[in-house]
Short mmCIF file of C-alpha atoms in Angstrom, two decimals:
data_model
loop_
_atom_site.label_atom_id
_atom_site.label_comp_id
_atom_site.label_asym_id
_atom_site.label_seq_id
_atom_site.Cartn_x
_atom_site.Cartn_y
_atom_site.Cartn_z
CA MET A 1 34.97 -160.15 83.59
CA LEU A 2 38.79 -159.41 84.35
CA VAL A 3 41.27 -162.15 82.81
CA LYS A 4 45.12 -162.45 83.72
CA VAL A 5 47.11 -162.99 80.43
CA VAL A 6 49.92 -160.03 80.46
CA SER A 7 48.61 -158.63 83.91
CA LYS A 8 48.81 -162.02 85.73
CA ASN A 9 51.71 -160.89 87.92
CA PHE A 10 50.66 -157.05 88.51
CA ASP A 11 49.51 -157.59 91.91
CA ILE A 12 52.49 -159.64 93.46
CA PRO A 13 54.84 -157.94 95.43
CA ASN A 14 58.01 -157.13 93.88
CA SER A 15 57.05 -159.06 90.77
CA HIS A 16 59.58 -156.41 88.86
CA LYS A 17 62.53 -158.46 90.45
CA LEU A 18 63.99 -161.29 88.57
CA GLU A 19 63.48 -164.05 91.66
CA VAL A 20 59.68 -163.22 91.92
CA ALA A 21 59.10 -163.00 88.45
CA LYS A 22 61.22 -166.45 87.52
CA ALA A 23 59.22 -168.03 90.66
CA ASN A 24 55.76 -166.73 89.11
CA GLY A 25 56.33 -168.17 85.45
CA ARG A 26 58.48 -165.68 83.72
CA TYR A 27 60.82 -167.16 81.17
CA SER A 28 59.02 -170.45 81.31
CA SER A 29 58.34 -170.13 77.39
CA ILE A 30 62.16 -170.18 76.64
CA GLU A 31 62.65 -173.78 76.89
CA LYS A 32 59.67 -174.51 74.36
CA LEU A 33 60.47 -171.49 72.30
CA PHE A 34 63.87 -173.37 71.28
CA THR A 35 62.25 -176.69 70.43
CA MET A 36 60.25 -174.65 67.62
CA THR A 37 61.41 -173.30 64.44
CA PRO A 38 61.27 -169.45 63.79
CA ASP A 39 58.59 -170.06 61.44
CA GLU A 40 56.62 -172.13 63.71
CA VAL A 41 56.88 -169.50 66.40
CA THR A 42 55.47 -167.01 63.68
CA LYS A 43 52.72 -169.53 62.46
CA GLU A 44 51.67 -169.72 66.20
CA VAL A 45 51.27 -166.00 66.63
CA THR A 46 49.59 -165.86 63.16
CA LEU A 47 46.58 -168.44 64.20
CA SER A 48 46.22 -166.69 67.43
CA GLY A 49 45.13 -163.59 65.92
CA LEU A 50 47.34 -161.43 67.96
CA ARG A 51 46.94 -157.86 66.86
CA GLY A 52 48.99 -154.73 67.52
CA LYS A 53 47.83 -152.87 70.69
CA GLY A 54 49.63 -149.69 70.01
CA GLY A 55 46.40 -148.37 68.03
CA GLY A 56 46.25 -149.61 64.73
CA GLY A 57 45.31 -153.46 65.70
CA ALA A 58 47.07 -154.49 62.98
CA PRO A 59 47.87 -158.60 62.67
CA CYS A 60 51.05 -159.26 64.49
CA GLY A 61 52.29 -162.39 62.66
CA PRO A 62 51.61 -161.11 59.12
CA LYS A 63 53.97 -158.04 60.13
CA TRP A 64 56.57 -160.60 61.34
CA GLU A 65 56.27 -162.71 58.11
CA LEU A 66 56.99 -159.43 56.17
CA MET A 67 60.64 -159.73 57.20
CA PRO A 68 62.94 -161.01 54.39
CA LYS A 69 64.39 -164.51 54.49
CA ASN A 70 67.96 -165.50 54.50
CA ASP A 71 68.94 -161.96 54.46
CA PRO A 72 72.58 -160.97 54.92
CA ARG A 73 71.72 -157.87 56.55
CA PRO A 74 71.17 -157.88 60.50
CA ALA A 75 67.66 -157.56 61.50
CA TYR A 76 66.21 -155.84 64.22
CA LEU A 77 63.21 -155.84 66.78
CA ILE A 78 61.95 -152.16 67.54
CA VAL A 79 59.53 -151.98 70.65
CA ASN A 80 57.42 -148.75 70.73
CA GLY A 81 57.07 -147.72 74.15
CA ASP A 82 56.39 -144.23 73.36
CA GLU A 83 53.23 -144.02 75.01
CA SER A 84 52.23 -140.35 74.40
CA GLU A 85 48.49 -140.52 73.83
CA PRO A 86 46.48 -138.49 76.02
CA GLY A 87 44.26 -141.21 78.02
CA THR A 88 46.66 -143.93 77.45
CA PHE A 89 48.71 -145.50 79.99
CA LYS A 90 48.87 -149.31 80.20
CA ASP A 91 52.41 -150.08 78.45
CA ARG A 92 54.05 -148.16 81.80
CA GLN A 93 52.16 -150.91 83.43
CA ILE A 94 54.31 -153.41 82.03
CA PHE A 95 57.51 -151.47 82.73
CA GLN A 96 56.44 -150.92 86.24
CA TYR A 97 55.28 -154.40 87.50
CA ASP A 98 56.48 -157.10 84.95
CA PRO A 99 59.44 -155.73 82.97
CA HIS A 100 60.64 -159.35 82.93
CA LEU A 101 57.51 -160.36 80.65
CA LEU A 102 58.67 -157.95 78.13
CA ILE A 103 62.35 -159.37 78.11
CA GLU A 104 60.62 -162.69 77.67
CA GLY A 105 58.34 -161.46 74.92
CA ILE A 106 61.58 -159.77 73.08
CA ILE A 107 63.56 -163.08 73.55
CA CYS A 108 60.59 -165.18 71.73
CA SER A 109 59.67 -162.43 69.08
CA CYS A 110 63.51 -162.14 68.18
CA TYR A 111 63.87 -165.80 67.68
CA ALA A 112 60.84 -165.46 65.30
CA ILE A 113 62.19 -162.91 62.96
CA ASN A 114 65.74 -163.87 63.49
CA SER A 115 66.93 -160.80 65.11
CA HIS A 116 69.70 -160.48 67.69
CA ASP A 117 69.15 -156.66 68.71
CA ALA A 118 66.29 -155.19 69.91
CA TYR A 119 65.57 -151.81 70.92
CA ILE A 120 62.75 -150.31 73.23
CA TYR A 121 62.02 -146.68 72.65
CA VAL A 122 60.28 -145.05 75.77
CA ARG A 123 58.40 -142.02 76.03
CA GLY A 124 61.09 -139.40 77.51
CA GLU A 125 58.90 -138.45 80.25
CA TYR A 126 58.98 -142.09 81.58
CA LYS A 127 62.24 -141.49 83.44
CA TRP A 128 61.01 -143.70 86.47
CA PHE A 129 59.56 -146.47 84.51
CA ILE A 130 62.75 -146.68 82.22
CA ASP A 131 65.20 -146.82 85.48
CA ARG A 132 62.86 -149.68 86.42
CA LEU A 133 63.08 -151.37 83.07
CA ASN A 134 67.12 -151.11 82.84
CA GLU A 135 67.13 -152.50 85.99
CA ALA A 136 65.50 -155.75 85.02
CA ILE A 137 67.75 -155.95 81.91
CA ASP A 138 70.83 -155.65 83.79
CA GLU A 139 69.29 -158.52 86.01
CA ALA A 140 68.54 -160.66 82.96
CA TYR A 141 72.20 -159.84 81.65
CA GLU A 142 73.80 -160.94 84.95
CA ALA A 143 71.58 -164.14 85.09
CA GLY A 144 72.63 -165.10 81.55
CA ILE A 145 68.97 -164.83 80.40
CA ILE A 146 69.90 -162.46 77.42
CA GLY A 147 73.31 -161.73 76.09
CA GLU A 148 75.75 -164.05 74.08
CA LYS A 149 73.73 -167.38 74.88
CA VAL A 150 69.96 -166.92 75.58
CA MET A 151 69.61 -169.16 78.83
CA GLY A 152 72.27 -171.45 77.62
CA HIS A 153 70.74 -171.72 73.86
CA ASP A 154 73.05 -170.70 71.03
CA PHE A 155 71.08 -167.36 70.39
CA ARG A 156 72.33 -164.02 71.18
CA VAL A 157 69.74 -161.11 72.14
CA ASP A 158 70.94 -157.98 72.93
CA ILE A 159 68.44 -155.44 74.42
CA THR A 160 68.95 -151.52 74.35
CA VAL A 161 66.67 -149.04 76.00
CA HIS A 162 66.37 -145.54 74.06
CA ARG A 163 64.57 -142.75 75.60
CA GLY A 164 62.62 -140.49 73.60
CA GLY A 165 62.69 -136.80 73.32
CA GLY A 166 59.16 -136.53 74.57
CA ALA A 167 57.55 -136.15 70.79
CA TYR A 168 54.27 -137.46 70.37
CA ILE A 169 54.72 -138.16 66.75
CA CYS A 170 57.55 -140.69 67.54
CA GLY A 171 54.94 -143.10 68.36
CA GLU A 172 54.15 -143.41 64.65
CA LYS A 173 56.36 -146.18 63.80
CA SER A 174 58.31 -144.50 61.20
CA ALA A 175 59.17 -141.24 63.03
CA LEU A 176 60.15 -143.26 65.88
CA ILE A 177 62.92 -145.00 63.68
CA GLU A 178 63.81 -141.78 61.98
CA SER A 179 64.30 -140.82 65.80
CA LEU A 180 66.25 -143.73 66.54
CA GLU A 181 68.52 -143.09 63.82
CA GLY A 182 69.30 -139.81 65.17
CA LYS A 183 67.09 -137.63 63.03
CA ARG A 184 64.37 -135.33 63.53
CA GLY A 185 61.43 -137.17 64.19
CA HIS A 186 59.43 -137.19 60.82
CA PRO A 187 57.07 -140.08 59.61
CA ARG A 188 58.35 -141.61 56.35
CA LEU A 189 56.26 -141.89 53.21
CA LYS A 190 54.86 -145.33 52.80
CA PRO A 191 55.69 -147.72 50.31
CA HIS A 192 52.87 -148.78 47.72
CA GLY A 193 53.36 -152.70 48.75
CA LYS A 194 53.55 -154.48 52.43
CA GLU A 195 57.07 -154.42 53.45
CA CYS A 196 58.83 -154.72 56.64
CA GLU A 197 60.48 -151.32 58.24
CA TRP A 198 64.05 -150.00 57.79
CA PHE A 199 66.34 -149.36 60.22
CA PHE A 200 69.70 -147.73 58.81
CA ASP A 201 68.67 -149.53 55.90
CA ASN A 202 68.09 -153.29 57.72
CA PRO A 203 65.22 -154.86 57.68
CA ALA A 204 63.32 -154.08 61.06
CA THR A 205 59.57 -154.97 62.81
CA VAL A 206 58.13 -152.53 65.31
CA ASN A 207 55.60 -153.77 67.61
CA ASN A 208 54.08 -152.17 70.47
CA VAL A 209 55.25 -153.12 74.23
CA GLU A 210 51.86 -154.90 75.09
CA THR A 211 51.79 -156.70 71.78
CA ILE A 212 55.52 -158.14 72.56
CA ALA A 213 54.29 -158.95 76.08
CA THR A 214 51.42 -161.01 75.07
CA VAL A 215 53.83 -163.27 72.89
CA PRO A 216 55.17 -165.48 75.67
CA PHE A 217 51.45 -166.75 76.53
CA ILE A 218 50.99 -167.73 73.21
CA VAL A 219 54.32 -169.33 72.88
CA GLU A 220 53.71 -171.35 76.19
CA ASN A 221 50.34 -172.30 76.12
CA GLY A 222 49.30 -172.28 71.88
CA TYR A 223 47.38 -170.30 70.11
CA GLN A 224 44.16 -172.11 71.19
CA ALA A 225 44.57 -170.55 74.60
CA TYR A 226 44.68 -167.19 73.21
CA THR A 227 42.03 -167.46 71.02
CA ALA A 228 39.62 -169.00 73.75
CA TYR A 229 39.33 -165.12 74.92
CA GLY A 230 37.56 -162.36 73.08
CA THR A 231 35.83 -162.90 69.70
CA GLU A 232 36.38 -164.29 66.34
CA LYS A 233 37.60 -161.25 64.64
CA SER A 234 39.22 -159.65 67.44
CA PRO A 235 40.55 -162.82 69.73
CA GLY A 236 42.53 -162.37 73.03
CA THR A 237 42.82 -159.76 75.70
CA MET A 238 43.81 -156.02 75.61
CA LEU A 239 44.84 -153.73 78.95
CA PHE A 240 41.94 -151.25 78.91
CA ALA A 241 42.74 -147.94 80.61
CA MET A 242 39.68 -145.70 81.94
CA SER A 243 40.18 -142.12 83.19
CA GLY A 244 37.98 -139.21 84.27
CA PRO A 245 35.24 -139.32 86.90
CA VAL A 246 34.56 -142.72 87.46
CA LYS A 247 35.10 -144.36 90.79
CA ASN A 248 37.45 -146.88 90.14
CA PRO A 249 39.87 -145.29 87.27
CA GLY A 250 42.77 -147.50 86.18
CA VAL A 251 44.17 -150.07 83.81
CA TYR A 252 42.36 -153.33 83.67
CA GLU A 253 42.94 -156.56 81.55
CA LEU A 254 39.71 -157.81 79.76
CA ALA A 255 38.97 -160.04 76.63
CA PHE A 256 37.62 -158.27 73.68
CA GLY A 257 33.88 -158.05 73.13
CA ASN A 258 32.42 -156.70 76.26
CA LYS A 259 30.18 -153.90 76.27
CA MET A 260 31.34 -150.63 77.31
CA ILE A 261 29.02 -149.43 79.54
CA ASP A 262 29.13 -152.62 81.64
CA VAL A 263 32.84 -152.23 81.84
CA ILE A 264 32.48 -148.44 83.21
CA ASN A 265 29.87 -149.73 85.68
CA GLN A 266 31.16 -153.06 86.71
CA ILE A 267 34.67 -152.51 86.59
CA GLY A 268 35.26 -148.57 86.72
CA GLY A 269 32.54 -148.63 89.38
CA GLY A 270 30.02 -146.19 87.54
CA MET A 271 30.19 -142.48 87.72
CA LYS A 272 31.06 -140.29 90.71
CA GLU A 273 28.25 -139.23 92.82
CA GLY A 274 26.74 -136.24 91.29
CA LYS A 275 28.30 -137.08 88.02
CA LYS A 276 25.99 -138.05 84.79
CA LEU A 277 27.99 -139.62 81.62
CA LYS A 278 28.13 -137.33 79.06
CA ALA A 279 30.52 -138.62 76.52
CA VAL A 280 33.34 -141.07 76.15
CA ILE A 281 36.70 -140.78 73.88
CA PRO A 282 36.85 -144.57 73.79
CA GLY A 283 40.95 -145.10 72.63
CA GLY A 284 42.95 -142.47 73.62
CA SER A 285 42.41 -138.85 72.36
CA SER A 286 42.32 -139.64 68.72
CA CYS A 287 39.46 -141.88 68.45
CA PRO A 288 36.12 -140.13 67.29
CA ILE A 289 33.71 -139.39 70.66
CA LEU A 290 30.74 -141.65 71.50
CA THR A 291 27.71 -139.90 73.02
CA ALA A 292 26.42 -141.55 76.39
CA GLN A 293 23.48 -142.99 73.93
CA GLU A 294 26.48 -144.72 71.83
CA VAL A 295 28.10 -145.83 74.63
CA GLU A 296 25.16 -148.00 75.60
CA LYS A 297 25.74 -149.90 72.72
CA ALA A 298 29.56 -149.75 72.17
CA VAL A 299 31.24 -153.17 72.27
CA LEU A 300 35.08 -153.26 73.04
CA ASP A 301 36.54 -154.81 70.06
CA TYR A 302 37.86 -153.45 66.85
CA GLU A 303 35.11 -154.35 64.32
CA SER A 304 32.38 -153.43 66.74
CA MET A 305 34.14 -150.05 67.22
CA TRP A 306 34.39 -149.44 63.81
CA ASP A 307 30.74 -150.34 63.14
CA ILE A 308 29.77 -147.68 65.76
CA GLY A 309 31.76 -144.70 63.97
CA SER A 310 34.81 -144.88 66.12
CA THR A 311 38.06 -146.77 66.61
CA LEU A 312 39.33 -148.83 69.55
CA GLY A 313 42.86 -147.21 69.49
CA THR A 314 44.65 -148.10 72.83
CA GLY A 315 41.89 -149.05 74.51
CA GLY A 316 42.18 -145.59 76.77
CA MET A 317 38.69 -144.78 77.76
CA MET A 318 38.06 -141.10 78.64
CA ILE A 319 35.09 -140.45 80.44
CA ILE A 320 33.62 -137.26 80.04
CA ASP A 321 30.73 -136.41 82.29
CA ASP A 322 27.86 -133.73 82.07
CA SER A 323 29.67 -130.77 83.81
CA MET A 324 32.26 -130.54 81.19
CA ASN A 325 31.81 -127.96 78.53
CA MET A 326 32.50 -129.75 75.09
CA VAL A 327 33.96 -126.32 73.37
CA GLU A 328 36.75 -126.68 76.02
CA VAL A 329 36.95 -130.42 75.74
CA ALA A 330 37.71 -129.89 71.63
CA LYS A 331 40.26 -126.78 72.84
CA ASN A 332 42.14 -128.79 75.14
CA LEU A 333 42.65 -131.47 72.73
CA ILE A 334 43.62 -129.24 69.66
CA GLU A 335 45.92 -127.48 71.87
CA PHE A 336 47.73 -130.61 72.37
CA TYR A 337 47.91 -131.41 68.63
CA HIS A 338 48.79 -127.97 67.67
CA HIS A 339 51.49 -128.27 69.70
CA GLU A 340 52.77 -131.94 68.82
CA SER A 341 52.26 -131.65 65.22
CA CYS A 342 55.67 -132.38 63.48
CA GLY A 343 55.12 -129.90 60.78
CA GLN A 344 56.35 -131.74 58.09
CA CYS A 345 52.76 -131.60 56.30
CA THR A 346 51.05 -128.05 55.54
CA PRO A 347 47.35 -129.46 56.00
CA CYS A 348 48.22 -130.61 59.60
CA ARG A 349 50.89 -127.96 60.77
CA GLU A 350 48.42 -124.99 59.51
CA GLY A 351 45.15 -127.22 59.97
CA CYS A 352 45.90 -127.70 63.68
CA GLY A 353 46.66 -123.92 64.48
CA TRP A 354 43.41 -122.60 62.35
CA ILE A 355 41.36 -124.57 64.36
CA ASP A 356 42.85 -123.82 67.44
CA LYS A 357 42.50 -120.01 66.84
CA VAL A 358 39.07 -120.69 65.41
CA LEU A 359 37.98 -122.40 68.64
CA ALA A 360 39.69 -119.74 71.05
CA ARG A 361 37.38 -117.19 68.98
CA VAL A 362 34.49 -119.34 69.87
CA LEU A 363 35.51 -119.25 73.77
CA ALA A 364 35.76 -115.87 73.67
CA GLY A 365 32.05 -115.42 72.44
CA GLU A 366 33.00 -114.19 69.15
CA GLY A 367 32.13 -117.11 67.15
CA SER A 368 29.44 -118.14 64.56
CA GLU A 369 28.09 -120.67 62.63
CA LYS A 370 30.16 -119.80 59.95
CA ASP A 371 33.27 -120.83 62.31
CA LEU A 372 31.86 -124.17 62.80
CA ASP A 373 31.65 -124.51 59.19
CA ILE A 374 35.39 -123.66 58.65
CA ILE A 375 36.24 -126.12 61.30
CA LEU A 376 34.41 -128.95 59.64
CA ASP A 377 35.99 -127.67 56.25
CA VAL A 378 39.62 -127.55 57.72
CA CYS A 379 39.09 -131.20 59.19
CA GLU A 380 38.36 -132.34 55.64
CA THR A 381 41.20 -130.59 54.17
CA MET A 382 43.48 -132.25 56.94
CA ASN A 383 42.08 -135.80 56.30
CA GLY A 384 44.10 -138.16 54.02
CA LYS A 385 46.44 -135.27 52.63
CA THR A 386 49.50 -135.98 54.67
CA VAL A 387 52.31 -138.37 55.25
CA CYS A 388 50.84 -139.99 58.32
CA VAL A 389 47.61 -140.63 60.31
CA PHE A 390 48.17 -137.63 62.76
CA ALA A 391 45.89 -135.19 60.84
CA PRO A 392 43.35 -137.65 60.00
CA ALA A 393 43.22 -138.50 63.66
CA VAL A 394 42.83 -135.01 64.54
CA LYS A 395 40.25 -134.59 62.17
CA ASP A 396 38.06 -137.70 63.85
CA ILE A 397 38.02 -136.58 67.10
CA ILE A 398 37.54 -132.61 66.43
CA LYS A 399 34.75 -133.29 63.47
CA SER A 400 33.06 -135.84 65.84
CA ILE A 401 32.82 -133.45 68.92
CA VAL A 402 31.49 -130.39 66.34
CA GLN A 403 28.90 -132.57 65.01
CA LYS A 404 27.58 -134.35 67.95
CA PHE A 405 27.76 -131.26 70.30
CA ARG A 406 27.05 -128.51 68.22
CA HIS A 407 24.51 -127.34 70.54
CA GLU A 408 27.24 -126.40 73.08
CA PHE A 409 29.37 -124.54 70.26
CA ILE A 410 26.23 -122.71 69.18
CA LYS A 411 25.61 -121.59 73.00
CA GLU A 412 28.98 -119.87 73.07
CA PHE A 413 28.08 -117.33 70.29
CA LYS A 414 27.27 -113.94 72.04
CA ASN A 415 24.10 -113.65 69.93
CA ASN A 416 22.57 -116.45 71.52
#
């Protein structure tokens, strides 16, 4: 069930060091890269069906194609490492165990979009991982892998690591760019048509860390080697994380299309002794919750998760056992979102706070059926009426918990 595309070197001692990384295949895609044109690289990535692994699952190649051709302005690659979603802890595995894979992916991606400058925006709390990443970048500069001439080729790539201020909202790509430009991390209004991002009014592409780290495999082995994994519509692999009361929590690379319950039981080792599966939040804390019965039917790919009424997100499965109070789960989550709302949009800013207060009242035994109706009404008020998807994501997780575990909320009422 386990596969090794991005995680191939994770278990090798000192795999973060350049000498060990090169001995185990790192930068081996670069020679082939420069025998191809940028358009050929983009086409290969498009044919691979590589999708963004930061939560949205948008196709990577078509996003690159949005970069303007023959534009005199500089182009930028921005790598999103602002991994702040509760339940998501996969990108830091790349920082820790194979940072040179990310650098190799940046070289390939920069070449494809004709960019010479890349920024890696990393979650502010990831100080240890940032230091390791910077050490790898320094090694790459000293070895002539990046800089004025990439491994002797007439192509410049410079990489800068930017440490974020610890704001969850800066994982949203336009808020990330605002932050990178030195402004408050507020999401931007989206254009009507499809276009690239803009960094100081220059064309830019934003991709997740794992997405970029997948590119060297595709360049070196061809798109068919990648589509050999996964499903027709969700080809390839992903780093799936499991947290909670399972015997083997951790991060595992799997092809898309595995049954969730098999992954929990076979890879995760099943539930800890005395624990019974109650629910799973499948892809980080903003994805609609699945009951134990739904988990039995759930398949880990984008389309299957949509069909079952949830989303794959970042693949961060948060396992919940039968000892947990779902009202407390909802309160824990809304406290996070209440704190992390950027406050730009009234429905989100006020809605998160309102739900937080109502859930506090329910937990205090002062709630009623009317409070549950208020929560669901506020959720609908937040949905689709804000600049970014933060509020709709909050709606998804809170509404799904209230609807699927309403009986647990009712148990908290004093008159029951």
